[in-house]
């Protein structure tokens, strides 16, 4: 047994609090506690906030979260989950050299949901692999349909979450889908956001190595958006470095950002990795990237993410050519 005098008196305990104001005359204590707990849970992972009051906004947020959790299976089954594509342009030639698969949820009840409305929730509740598996299969299915119709194809990159590696054998799944639809490995690229690589987990390292040894290209996504650790660039073997949109956003109002972008592009090239800049919105952005020697570019200037059929029309209207594969 321990006496209280054995305990370290200097120990600091951080407390999180959830608050629910009782404004009723006859409060339901149980319900009030539940609400306070939900408010508390909502700041669990936050280092900057220690308490939260249950209010209308939180109620609405939790309601939307619950909807996502309750309906994800149905959304996958009934194909309310859609894959949109955004083209990637080879800067030197102006040709379409790839496309990124970006998920959307078009729900008959609540309407259009963008990734910001559901990805984080699905990650939090360990359901994200359901979406990512669906996207991988849909991308393979679309490839097969295009190929069978004799239409041009370019490699498509899909976004993986760190949890995909923990919740399912995503490497094995990708391989199975690739075989099922007879897709060459070179037509499927895998984007992993930089923050995932940052936490130095052995699992991510083993799995990305497995993918790369099988012949897939690994792209580092969102580089520069978080706490970039340059170490990641030497710790992992990868093929494309995606400069986050924040770079071009600051370029618009800060002349020094241009220099930084140029250096990061040089850095990637020095590591034999292709630099790709995201968030190209203007002709000036594109001209700058050409000068800076960026290899690939992606952004609204070329096209928004769209359903495959609409993207094909945009590409035709703009007279863009497909790079030969
Ligand atoms: P991301 O992979 O970095 O995707 C780029 C985001 O930037 C996309 O937002 C895209 O629509 C947007 N974007 C593209 N060009 C421009 C531009 O010129 N200007 C601006 N302001 N934005 C541009 P989206 O589609 O809303 O996706 C957001 C994030 O959600 C993605 O960031 C990715 O991290 C995640 N995500 C999307 N699809 C999937 C998926 O299938 N699986 C997983 N796990 N995550 C996904
Ligand atoms: Mg991405
Ligand atoms: Mg990105």
XYZ file of C-alpha atoms and ligand atoms in Angstrom:
373
model
C 0.000 0.000 0.000
C 1.106 3.543 -0.672
C 0.735 6.434 1.644
C -0.062 9.824 0.291
C 3.321 11.050 1.517
C 4.966 8.609 -0.981
C 3.372 10.394 -3.885
C 5.255 13.007 -5.813
C 3.818 16.294 -4.638
C 5.067 18.046 -7.763
C 3.144 15.846 -10.140
C 0.979 17.918 -12.467
C -2.300 16.564 -13.692
C -3.982 18.173 -16.687
C -7.700 18.230 -16.427
C -10.172 18.509 -19.266
C -13.667 19.684 -18.499
C -16.972 19.488 -20.320
C -19.674 21.880 -19.237
C -23.409 21.712 -19.647
C -25.530 24.552 -18.322
C -28.723 23.481 -16.683
C -31.273 26.017 -17.682
C -34.328 23.853 -17.183
C -36.355 23.853 -14.035
C -36.445 20.088 -13.987
C -33.085 19.012 -15.325
C -32.438 15.459 -16.350
C -29.180 14.901 -14.573
C -28.231 11.839 -16.583
C -28.682 13.634 -19.873
C -26.857 16.694 -18.606
C -23.867 14.532 -17.656
C -23.913 12.858 -21.065
C -23.810 16.222 -22.774
C -21.010 17.440 -20.543
C -19.069 14.275 -21.337
C -19.556 14.760 -25.072
C -18.332 18.338 -24.741
C -15.317 17.078 -22.836
C -14.578 14.389 -25.427
C -14.647 16.955 -28.182
C -11.482 18.581 -26.800
C -9.722 15.336 -25.934
C -7.016 15.522 -28.557
C -6.555 19.280 -28.251
C -3.524 20.688 -26.518
C -4.709 24.254 -26.707
C -8.162 23.927 -25.130
C -8.967 22.452 -21.732
C -12.693 22.864 -21.506
C -15.694 23.004 -23.763
C -19.267 24.113 -23.197
C -22.005 22.038 -24.764
C -23.907 24.417 -27.052
C -25.955 24.483 -30.252
C -22.849 24.442 -32.426
C -21.427 21.377 -30.732
C -24.830 19.691 -30.858
C -24.958 20.288 -34.612
C -21.374 19.104 -35.123
C -22.009 15.908 -33.168
C -25.217 15.342 -35.064
C -23.343 15.533 -38.384
C -20.607 13.259 -37.074
C -23.179 10.738 -35.965
C -24.802 10.850 -39.379
C -21.484 10.064 -41.031
C -20.779 7.166 -38.677
C -24.283 5.732 -39.019
C -24.447 5.986 -42.790
C -20.977 5.221 -44.096
C -21.773 1.564 -44.803
C -24.894 2.495 -46.719
C -23.029 5.235 -48.596
C -20.407 2.736 -49.738
C -22.955 0.044 -50.582
C -25.240 2.332 -52.559
C -22.331 4.209 -54.161
C -23.199 7.598 -52.678
C -19.443 7.782 -52.312
C -18.051 9.146 -55.575
C -14.580 9.499 -56.949
C -13.799 12.860 -58.535
C -10.632 13.392 -60.540
C -8.350 16.404 -60.796
C -5.739 16.448 -63.561
C -2.018 16.810 -62.948
C -0.091 18.701 -65.629
C 3.494 18.183 -66.815
C 4.795 21.746 -66.597
C 7.261 21.520 -69.516
C 4.750 20.166 -72.015
C 1.394 21.256 -70.617
C 0.139 17.686 -71.042
C -2.048 15.799 -68.603
C 0.358 13.364 -66.950
C -1.883 12.088 -64.168
C -4.959 12.640 -62.054
C -5.694 12.636 -58.353
C -8.691 10.711 -57.054
C -10.580 12.834 -54.521
C -13.563 11.452 -52.707
C -17.011 13.077 -52.433
C -20.140 11.876 -50.681
C -23.331 12.774 -52.478
C -26.058 11.811 -50.091
C -29.745 11.716 -51.029
C -30.720 13.061 -47.589
C -28.075 15.596 -46.628
C -26.691 16.446 -50.056
C -23.092 17.117 -51.018
C -20.371 16.321 -48.493
C -16.747 17.225 -49.125
C -13.833 15.357 -47.516
C -13.627 18.021 -44.816
C -17.097 16.944 -43.666
C -16.311 13.285 -43.135
C -12.654 12.191 -43.471
C -11.621 13.324 -40.003
C -14.697 11.785 -38.390
C -14.118 8.482 -40.157
C -10.500 8.507 -39.040
C -11.528 9.264 -35.484
C -13.956 6.333 -35.474
C -11.606 3.979 -37.307
C -13.809 3.665 -40.370
C -11.682 5.476 -42.948
C -10.466 2.286 -44.641
C -14.015 1.699 -45.897
C -13.764 4.858 -47.986
C -10.219 4.288 -49.110
C -10.899 0.718 -50.172
C -13.895 1.922 -52.116
C -11.842 4.622 -53.844
C -9.110 2.145 -54.805
C -11.658 -0.204 -56.341
C -13.486 2.600 -58.175
C -10.229 3.939 -59.610
C -9.352 0.451 -60.883
C -12.866 0.019 -62.275
C -12.665 3.387 -64.075
C -9.273 2.473 -65.498
C -10.632 -0.775 -66.891
C -13.664 0.946 -68.432
C -11.503 3.610 -70.126
C -9.050 1.039 -71.380
C -11.785 -1.211 -72.751
C -13.337 1.765 -74.528
C -9.993 2.557 -76.134
C -9.772 5.924 -74.390
C -6.552 7.524 -73.140
C -5.468 6.736 -69.578
C -3.012 8.375 -67.202
C -1.782 7.180 -63.798
C -4.148 8.032 -60.953
C -2.996 8.833 -57.431
C -5.106 7.895 -54.421
C -4.863 9.328 -50.920
C -4.136 6.880 -48.121
C -4.666 7.488 -44.424
C -2.245 6.199 -41.846
C -5.071 4.123 -40.378
C -5.457 2.214 -43.638
C -2.257 0.458 -42.726
C -3.587 -0.441 -39.293
C -7.258 -1.191 -39.933
C -6.834 -3.390 -42.976
C -4.108 -4.851 -45.136
C -4.308 -2.034 -47.646
C -1.274 -3.233 -49.585
C -2.868 -6.611 -50.129
C -6.197 -4.971 -50.986
C -4.614 -2.713 -53.620
C -2.888 -5.718 -55.149
C -6.142 -7.685 -55.293
C -8.063 -4.840 -56.947
C -5.247 -4.259 -59.376
C -5.393 -7.911 -60.402
C -9.181 -8.005 -60.519
C -9.323 -5.110 -63.009
C -5.985 -5.861 -64.649
C -4.382 -2.511 -63.876
C -0.612 -2.127 -64.262
C 1.076 -1.038 -61.034
C 2.468 1.975 -62.827
C -1.080 3.319 -63.268
C -1.765 3.573 -59.545
C 0.192 6.021 -57.371
C -0.165 6.346 -53.620
C -0.247 9.659 -51.778
C 0.684 9.683 -48.138
C 0.548 12.908 -46.246
C 3.741 14.135 -44.761
C 2.453 14.226 -41.190
C 1.924 10.463 -41.308
C 5.570 9.882 -42.129
C 6.657 12.310 -39.471
C 5.785 10.174 -36.518
C 8.393 7.621 -37.379
C 6.328 4.511 -37.096
C 7.847 1.245 -38.211
C 4.549 0.081 -39.633
C 4.284 2.923 -42.158
C 7.878 2.404 -43.128
C 7.510 -1.338 -43.683
C 4.271 -0.935 -45.590
C 5.452 1.881 -47.864
C 8.596 -0.114 -48.570
C 6.401 -3.108 -49.405
C 4.408 -0.977 -51.841
C 7.471 0.502 -53.431
C 9.188 -2.850 -53.809
C 6.069 -4.176 -55.481
C 6.486 -1.383 -58.053
C 4.111 1.370 -56.902
C 5.109 4.996 -56.774
C 4.817 6.735 -53.418
C 4.040 10.443 -53.284
C 4.503 12.628 -50.252
C 1.409 14.826 -49.978
C 0.945 18.188 -48.252
C 4.655 18.802 -47.872
C 5.210 22.050 -46.004
C 1.750 22.348 -44.513
C 2.512 21.120 -41.048
C 5.602 20.700 -38.982
C 7.756 19.639 -41.874
C 10.672 17.593 -40.891
C 13.255 17.535 -43.636
C 14.412 14.272 -42.196
C 11.379 12.589 -43.750
C 12.906 13.242 -47.156
C 15.868 11.035 -46.453
C 14.117 8.472 -44.242
C 11.624 7.369 -46.889
C 12.015 6.230 -50.466
C 9.483 8.063 -52.600
C 8.936 9.401 -56.093
C 6.967 12.642 -56.041
C 7.047 15.499 -53.542
C 3.809 17.467 -53.462
C 4.247 21.027 -52.282
C 1.187 21.996 -50.298
C -1.117 24.798 -51.433
C 0.154 26.992 -48.591
C 3.259 27.741 -50.663
C 1.359 29.347 -53.532
C -1.031 31.051 -51.119
C 1.829 32.902 -49.485
C 3.485 33.518 -52.864
C 0.570 35.820 -53.688
C 1.419 38.308 -50.956
C 4.955 37.528 -49.880
C 7.838 37.866 -52.358
C 10.046 35.631 -50.251
C 7.692 32.690 -50.715
C 8.732 32.457 -54.363
C 12.335 31.952 -53.350
C 11.332 29.295 -50.879
C 9.296 27.414 -53.485
C 12.231 27.497 -55.901
C 14.535 26.075 -53.249
C 12.123 23.302 -52.310
C 11.799 22.415 -55.993
C 15.595 22.272 -56.275
C 15.714 20.200 -53.109
C 13.330 17.638 -54.568
C 15.262 17.495 -57.816
C 18.492 17.056 -55.900
C 16.961 14.001 -54.261
C 15.853 12.617 -57.659
C 12.257 13.159 -56.768
C 9.715 14.933 -58.953
C 8.372 18.165 -57.482
C 4.632 18.794 -57.891
C 3.032 22.033 -56.747
C -0.613 22.026 -55.679
C -3.066 24.913 -55.700
C -2.148 26.462 -59.063
C -4.980 28.946 -59.546
C -3.639 31.580 -61.935
C -1.614 31.928 -65.081
C 0.967 33.800 -62.991
C 1.334 30.770 -60.694
C 1.889 28.504 -63.674
C 4.414 30.866 -65.292
C 6.314 31.082 -62.037
C 6.449 27.284 -61.663
C 7.781 26.966 -65.203
C 10.596 29.374 -64.355
C 11.265 27.620 -61.092
C 11.666 24.280 -62.866
C 8.743 22.507 -61.231
C 7.994 19.183 -62.897
C 4.243 18.874 -62.298
C 1.389 21.185 -61.373
C -2.165 20.751 -60.155
C -4.907 23.224 -59.374
C -8.102 25.028 -60.304
C -6.237 26.857 -63.095
C -6.335 23.595 -65.054
C -9.451 22.037 -63.564
C -11.352 21.453 -60.354
C -11.842 17.877 -59.215
C -14.779 16.546 -61.257
C -16.566 13.319 -62.084
C -14.662 11.425 -64.760
C -17.089 12.246 -67.577
C -16.994 15.956 -66.839
C -13.234 15.953 -66.559
C -12.964 14.377 -69.988
C -15.080 17.233 -71.374
C -12.978 19.908 -69.645
C -9.782 18.378 -70.996
C -11.230 18.314 -74.502
C -12.575 21.886 -74.254
C -9.245 23.218 -73.075
C -7.453 21.294 -75.811
C -5.157 19.564 -73.316
C -3.280 16.523 -74.562
C -2.706 13.311 -72.612
C 0.850 12.271 -72.004
C 1.657 8.919 -73.606
C 2.071 6.120 -71.071
P -5.191 16.711 -50.699
O -4.896 15.287 -51.026
O -4.028 17.606 -50.412
O -6.031 17.250 -51.916
C -5.931 18.532 -52.449
C -7.115 19.371 -52.067
O -6.923 20.674 -52.615
C -8.428 18.877 -52.633
O -9.435 19.206 -51.698
C -8.617 19.730 -53.869
O -9.948 19.887 -54.252
C -8.033 21.030 -53.414
N -7.539 21.841 -54.524
C -7.065 21.419 -55.717
N -6.667 22.443 -56.488
C -6.887 23.561 -55.756
C -6.671 24.955 -56.011
O -6.199 25.384 -57.069
N -7.014 25.821 -55.021
C -7.552 25.399 -53.838
N -7.867 26.311 -52.920
N -7.766 24.099 -53.567
C -7.431 23.189 -54.519
P -10.512 18.115 -51.305
O -10.907 17.335 -52.497
O -11.562 18.835 -50.532
O -9.708 17.141 -50.366
C -9.213 17.565 -49.137
C -8.358 16.509 -48.505
O -9.153 15.374 -48.141
C -7.297 15.943 -49.411
O -6.205 16.812 -49.458
C -7.000 14.623 -48.752
O -6.104 14.809 -47.668
C -8.350 14.216 -48.201
N -8.946 13.227 -49.109
C -9.590 13.436 -50.287
N -9.966 12.263 -50.833
C -9.538 11.278 -49.987
C -9.617 9.836 -50.002
O -10.124 9.193 -50.921
N -9.055 9.189 -48.937
C -8.461 9.848 -47.904
N -7.968 9.134 -46.911
N -8.365 11.186 -47.869
C -8.895 11.897 -48.898
Mg -3.647 14.325 -52.081
Mg -2.157 17.939 -50.685
